[in-house]
Amino acid sequence: MHPVDWAIVIAYVVYIVWDGLRRARGTDRMEGFLLANRSLPWWVVGLSVMATQLSAITLVGTTGQGATDGVRFIQFYLGLPLAMLILGVTIVPLLLRARVYTAYQYLEKRFDARTRTLTSVLFLLSRAMAAGVVISAPAVILSALFGWSLPLAVALVGLPAAAYAALGGVQAVAWADVKQMVIIVLGLLGIIGAVVAGMPEGVGLDGALRVAGTTGRLNAFDFRLDPTETYTFWSGLIGGTFLMMSYFGTDQSQVQRYLAARSVNEARGSLLMSAYWKIPLQALVLLVGVLVFAYYSFRPQPLLFNPAHEAEVLASGRAAEYSELLERFEVALAERRSAAGVVAAGGAEAESARTTFTAGDAVVQEVRAEALALAEEVTGEGSRDVNYVIAAFVLHELPPLLPGLFIAAVLAAAMSTIAAELNSLATTSVIDVYRRLVRREASERHYLIVSKLATAFWGTFCCVVAVYAVQLGSLIEVVNRFGSFFYGSILGVFLLALVRRARAAGAFYGLFAGMGVVAAVSFLTPSISFLWHNVIGAVTVLAVGLLFGPAGAERRGEMPG
Amino acid sequence: MAEHLVDPNLETDTEGRARVKRVAIKVFVVQVLAMIALWLLNARYGTP
């Protein structure tokens, strides 16, 4: 990268940390540190919610997915607006009026202590591992692109966020998120502008879309009723609604954002911002990838986007095999390129050129699949080449300033998610575990110090997980799979809370039943898409929970205040 | 059991409910328009 780009990245990281620390003022009490004194306006919370959800994985992975698979991933978000509306009139007012620090604290007020403890421990377990992956994914990419050691890349991604989250609390994190969102959107728009400007003369946006559309990459909707397909209209709308309700309504990393809002209406407004803007923003992210595909239809394209994997294959005993693939790849690219200009121009001639273009593209994809399999065999790790498409494009094809802006945007996306997750991990461990189970009576100052130390602890823990994430791959997969067993079930417990006759025993045993049924479905019919697991879990908890009527178990345990 | 723990509409006045309804309709319309836009994009540039 050009020194100007490095200057942009360094200046941005320093500014974000400095600004976060500046906002640490007014956080000398627990409510200030953990909930910004419940004082944030709806637009700050709304941007914080969006920034937390949009991680670096989204920025590099989803753009890559747009380039290789098109815009159909947008269906994943179809349920989000509906989920936000439902949450706005159900769980959000309940949590805000209960004046709680965590979503799980509410469960003790409504049901009992064991449901609270179980849900909070499940959250800590899954979110800590997930936060490690959130740090690891961009760190692995940065280390492959720039040749850094992985611990250095992890430190660059994880430590600034941990610093301002530990010292400034939610106040610092939320305001930092506002800037992070600005830099992310600027980065995306900058890339779109540069891609369109970089197209051959006469192609422009119109021609680029025509090229991308020829391969079906603009086909957003799949109306098949197939539960084994993850990205269909119905799985996105129904399964997606339950998934988004689970994430935004019961996951402390999101709940904590709107618990910091001034009022119920401000909290609702913050979620409605996502209801309006999430799908357009996601479409923008995917469009970047689609346009990058169109760009490479006119220019030379790497066979493997991951430079570290390519170098490893070339240094191995199978370099000759790779060279042979490269030759076939160049021929297919040339064939595709020869037809691209005609397709982009449109008109009558474009019809036959479309056939040549799609045939060339099919060979390009076939050879790439062989190269990816070769790289996986040589390196012994999953290629995840899709995550390198946009980064390789930005670093090698765009003029100075834009690579710096893009890397800053990737770091912004990573930091905003990590900081919010560290906030929520610290809050849950202090409020639901330490203050509830270890030390029930202590001063405000004591809990504040413990909260800061907990944030620092989780920051360090997640960075260590990130460094070892590649080796821990299968363990993290197990934890993530385990997480998918209970995500919908926890939503079921919150939905049960809205039913007047529901009681504590119903919530507790319903939670186990929900997790059990999802686990059984997952093992017995693994082809069913995970999006449906949330629906199954939530509905099971509701059904089983309601079997325990008013005569069921009484509330157990009391809140410590 | 305290009402505020189980009834999300406890303090929502008539005006508040009407506002929620208006916003819901707006969100629905915006999403439908977004989907139509995506469908039209593919209809114009996609494979016939």
PDB file of N, CA, C and O in Angstrom, chain A residues 476-509:
ATOM      1  N   ILE A 476     -14.529 -24.163  17.670  1.00  0.00           N
ATOM      2  CA  ILE A 476     -15.391 -23.004  17.458  1.00  0.00           C
ATOM      3  C   ILE A 476     -16.647 -23.411  16.677  1.00  0.00           C
ATOM      4  O   ILE A 476     -17.751 -22.944  16.965  1.00  0.00           O
ATOM      5  N   GLU A 477     -16.440 -24.319  15.732  1.00  0.00           N
ATOM      6  CA  GLU A 477     -17.592 -24.803  14.974  1.00  0.00           C
ATOM      7  C   GLU A 477     -18.597 -25.497  15.901  1.00  0.00           C
ATOM      8  O   GLU A 477     -19.799 -25.308  15.795  1.00  0.00           O
ATOM      9  N   VAL A 478     -18.047 -26.271  16.835  1.00  0.00           N
ATOM     10  CA  VAL A 478     -18.919 -26.962  17.802  1.00  0.00           C
ATOM     11  C   VAL A 478     -19.690 -25.935  18.631  1.00  0.00           C
ATOM     12  O   VAL A 478     -20.900 -26.058  18.831  1.00  0.00           O
ATOM     13  N   VAL A 479     -18.965 -24.904  19.088  1.00  0.00           N
ATOM     14  CA  VAL A 479     -19.617 -23.880  19.911  1.00  0.00           C
ATOM     15  C   VAL A 479     -20.679 -23.142  19.096  1.00  0.00           C
ATOM     16  O   VAL A 479     -21.788 -22.877  19.581  1.00  0.00           O
ATOM     17  N   ASN A 480     -20.350 -22.817  17.850  1.00  0.00           N
ATOM     18  CA  ASN A 480     -21.331 -22.123  16.998  1.00  0.00           C
ATOM     19  C   ASN A 480     -22.554 -22.990  16.754  1.00  0.00           C
ATOM     20  O   ASN A 480     -23.690 -22.522  16.767  1.00  0.00           O
ATOM     21  N   ARG A 481     -22.308 -24.270  16.537  1.00  0.00           N
ATOM     22  CA  ARG A 481     -23.414 -25.188  16.303  1.00  0.00           C
ATOM     23  C   ARG A 481     -24.266 -25.276  17.562  1.00  0.00           C
ATOM     24  O   ARG A 481     -25.496 -25.252  17.509  1.00  0.00           O
ATOM     25  N   PHE A 482     -23.576 -25.369  18.694  1.00  0.00           N
ATOM     26  CA  PHE A 482     -24.251 -25.391  19.980  1.00  0.00           C
ATOM     27  C   PHE A 482     -25.089 -24.111  20.133  1.00  0.00           C
ATOM     28  O   PHE A 482     -26.236 -24.140  20.569  1.00  0.00           O
ATOM     29  N   GLY A 483     -24.502 -22.979  19.713  1.00  0.00           N
ATOM     30  CA  GLY A 483     -25.208 -21.694  19.779  1.00  0.00           C
ATOM     31  C   GLY A 483     -26.486 -21.722  18.961  1.00  0.00           C
ATOM     32  O   GLY A 483     -27.517 -21.199  19.391  1.00  0.00           O
ATOM     33  N   SER A 484     -26.432 -22.338  17.792  1.00  0.00           N
ATOM     34  CA  SER A 484     -27.627 -22.364  16.949  1.00  0.00           C
ATOM     35  C   SER A 484     -28.720 -23.224  17.575  1.00  0.00           C
ATOM     36  O   SER A 484     -29.892 -23.070  17.267  1.00  0.00           O
ATOM     37  N   PHE A 485     -28.350 -24.122  18.514  1.00  0.00           N
ATOM     38  CA  PHE A 485     -29.360 -24.930  19.194  1.00  0.00           C
ATOM     39  C   PHE A 485     -30.221 -24.072  20.133  1.00  0.00           C
ATOM     40  O   PHE A 485     -31.377 -24.361  20.344  1.00  0.00           O
ATOM     41  N   PHE A 486     -29.600 -23.064  20.750  1.00  0.00           N
ATOM     42  CA  PHE A 486     -30.365 -22.357  21.778  1.00  0.00           C
ATOM     43  C   PHE A 486     -30.819 -20.946  21.390  1.00  0.00           C
ATOM     44  O   PHE A 486     -31.578 -20.323  22.106  1.00  0.00           O
ATOM     45  N   TYR A 487     -30.346 -20.461  20.241  1.00  0.00           N
ATOM     46  CA  TYR A 487     -30.681 -19.076  19.876  1.00  0.00           C
ATOM     47  C   TYR A 487     -32.202 -18.889  19.771  1.00  0.00           C
ATOM     48  O   TYR A 487     -32.770 -17.990  20.379  1.00  0.00           O
ATOM     49  N   GLY A 488     -32.845 -19.746  18.988  1.00  0.00           N
ATOM     50  CA  GLY A 488     -34.303 -19.654  18.825  1.00  0.00           C
ATOM     51  C   GLY A 488     -35.016 -19.984  20.120  1.00  0.00           C
ATOM     52  O   GLY A 488     -36.073 -19.418  20.422  1.00  0.00           O
ATOM     53  N   SER A 489     -34.439 -20.902  20.908  1.00  0.00           N
ATOM     54  CA  SER A 489     -35.084 -21.306  22.159  1.00  0.00           C
ATOM     55  C   SER A 489     -35.115 -20.154  23.159  1.00  0.00           C
ATOM     56  O   SER A 489     -36.108 -19.964  23.876  1.00  0.00           O
ATOM     57  N   ILE A 490     -34.030 -19.380  23.216  1.00  0.00           N
ATOM     58  CA  ILE A 490     -34.024 -18.224  24.124  1.00  0.00           C
ATOM     59  C   ILE A 490     -35.087 -17.214  23.672  1.00  0.00           C
ATOM     60  O   ILE A 490     -35.793 -16.629  24.491  1.00  0.00           O
ATOM     61  N   LEU A 491     -35.236 -17.048  22.371  1.00  0.00           N
ATOM     62  CA  LEU A 491     -36.311 -16.175  21.876  1.00  0.00           C
ATOM     63  C   LEU A 491     -37.662 -16.710  22.363  1.00  0.00           C
ATOM     64  O   LEU A 491     -38.525 -15.932  22.798  1.00  0.00           O
ATOM     65  N   GLY A 492     -37.820 -18.037  22.328  1.00  0.00           N
ATOM     66  CA  GLY A 492     -39.063 -18.647  22.796  1.00  0.00           C
ATOM     67  C   GLY A 492     -39.351 -18.270  24.244  1.00  0.00           C
ATOM     68  O   GLY A 492     -40.499 -17.984  24.603  1.00  0.00           O
ATOM     69  N   VAL A 493     -38.318 -18.231  25.087  1.00  0.00           N
ATOM     70  CA  VAL A 493     -38.509 -17.867  26.500  1.00  0.00           C
ATOM     71  C   VAL A 493     -39.012 -16.420  26.611  1.00  0.00           C
ATOM     72  O   VAL A 493     -39.930 -16.121  27.385  1.00  0.00           O
ATOM     73  N   PHE A 494     -38.436 -15.528  25.800  1.00  0.00           N
ATOM     74  CA  PHE A 494     -38.872 -14.119  25.840  1.00  0.00           C
ATOM     75  C   PHE A 494     -40.299 -13.974  25.310  1.00  0.00           C
ATOM     76  O   PHE A 494     -41.063 -13.162  25.814  1.00  0.00           O
ATOM     77  N   LEU A 495     -40.642 -14.752  24.284  1.00  0.00           N
ATOM     78  CA  LEU A 495     -42.013 -14.692  23.766  1.00  0.00           C
ATOM     79  C   LEU A 495     -42.980 -15.246  24.808  1.00  0.00           C
ATOM     80  O   LEU A 495     -44.099 -14.740  24.980  1.00  0.00           O
ATOM     81  N   LEU A 496     -42.518 -16.268  25.530  1.00  0.00           N
ATOM     82  CA  LEU A 496     -43.343 -16.858  26.590  1.00  0.00           C
ATOM     83  C   LEU A 496     -43.623 -15.822  27.693  1.00  0.00           C
ATOM     84  O   LEU A 496     -44.694 -15.828  28.297  1.00  0.00           O
ATOM     85  N   ALA A 497     -42.632 -14.946  27.901  1.00  0.00           N
ATOM     86  CA  ALA A 497     -42.794 -13.913  28.935  1.00  0.00           C
ATOM     87  C   ALA A 497     -43.979 -13.002  28.640  1.00  0.00           C
ATOM     88  O   ALA A 497     -44.552 -12.384  29.544  1.00  0.00           O
ATOM     89  N   LEU A 498     -44.357 -12.913  27.362  1.00  0.00           N
ATOM     90  CA  LEU A 498     -45.487 -12.042  26.988  1.00  0.00           C
ATOM     91  C   LEU A 498     -46.836 -12.698  27.286  1.00  0.00           C
ATOM     92  O   LEU A 498     -47.870 -12.044  27.232  1.00  0.00           O
ATOM     93  N   VAL A 499     -46.796 -14.010  27.561  1.00  0.00           N
ATOM     94  CA  VAL A 499     -48.046 -14.725  27.836  1.00  0.00           C
ATOM     95  C   VAL A 499     -48.301 -14.689  29.338  1.00  0.00           C
ATOM     96  O   VAL A 499     -47.490 -15.182  30.129  1.00  0.00           O
ATOM     97  N   ARG A 500     -49.424 -14.094  29.710  1.00  0.00           N
ATOM     98  CA  ARG A 500     -49.698 -13.846  31.131  1.00  0.00           C
ATOM     99  C   ARG A 500     -49.670 -15.132  31.977  1.00  0.00           C
ATOM    100  O   ARG A 500     -49.175 -15.141  33.086  1.00  0.00           O
ATOM    101  N   ARG A 501     -50.201 -16.232  31.420  1.00  0.00           N
ATOM    102  CA  ARG A 501     -50.313 -17.445  32.238  1.00  0.00           C
ATOM    103  C   ARG A 501     -49.001 -18.247  32.312  1.00  0.00           C
ATOM    104  O   ARG A 501     -48.907 -19.225  33.036  1.00  0.00           O
ATOM    105  N   ALA A 502     -47.993 -17.827  31.531  1.00  0.00           N
ATOM    106  CA  ALA A 502     -46.731 -18.579  31.534  1.00  0.00           C
ATOM    107  C   ALA A 502     -46.019 -18.430  32.879  1.00  0.00           C
ATOM    108  O   ALA A 502     -46.033 -17.365  33.486  1.00  0.00           O
ATOM    109  N   ARG A 503     -45.409 -19.527  33.323  1.00  0.00           N
ATOM    110  CA  ARG A 503     -44.738 -19.535  34.616  1.00  0.00           C
ATOM    111  C   ARG A 503     -43.284 -19.979  34.481  1.00  0.00           C
ATOM    112  O   ARG A 503     -42.863 -20.488  33.450  1.00  0.00           O
ATOM    113  N   ALA A 504     -42.542 -19.822  35.598  1.00  0.00           N
ATOM    114  CA  ALA A 504     -41.097 -20.073  35.593  1.00  0.00           C
ATOM    115  C   ALA A 504     -40.735 -21.482  35.135  1.00  0.00           C
ATOM    116  O   ALA A 504     -39.818 -21.670  34.330  1.00  0.00           O
ATOM    117  N   ALA A 505     -41.461 -22.472  35.646  1.00  0.00           N
ATOM    118  CA  ALA A 505     -41.118 -23.857  35.291  1.00  0.00           C
ATOM    119  C   ALA A 505     -41.272 -24.075  33.790  1.00  0.00           C
ATOM    120  O   ALA A 505     -40.456 -24.760  33.158  1.00  0.00           O
ATOM    121  N   GLY A 506     -42.315 -23.476  33.214  1.00  0.00           N
ATOM    122  CA  GLY A 506     -42.545 -23.600  31.779  1.00  0.00           C
ATOM    123  C   GLY A 506     -41.380 -23.023  30.989  1.00  0.00           C
ATOM    124  O   GLY A 506     -40.939 -23.604  29.988  1.00  0.00           O
ATOM    125  N   ALA A 507     -40.876 -21.865  31.438  1.00  0.00           N
ATOM    126  CA  ALA A 507     -39.755 -21.224  30.738  1.00  0.00           C
ATOM    127  C   ALA A 507     -38.501 -22.088  30.827  1.00  0.00           C
ATOM    128  O   ALA A 507     -37.814 -22.320  29.828  1.00  0.00           O
ATOM    129  N   PHE A 508     -38.216 -22.587  32.032  1.00  0.00           N
ATOM    130  CA  PHE A 508     -36.976 -23.332  32.247  1.00  0.00           C
ATOM    131  C   PHE A 508     -36.986 -24.664  31.490  1.00  0.00           C
ATOM    132  O   PHE A 508     -36.063 -24.966  30.724  1.00  0.00           O
ATOM    133  N   TYR A 509     -38.049 -25.442  31.686  1.00  0.00           N
ATOM    134  CA  TYR A 509     -38.095 -26.750  31.010  1.00  0.00           C
ATOM    135  C   TYR A 509     -38.370 -26.590  29.513  1.00  0.00           C
ATOM    136  O   TYR A 509     -37.909 -27.388  28.692  1.00  0.00           O
TER     137      TYR A 509
END
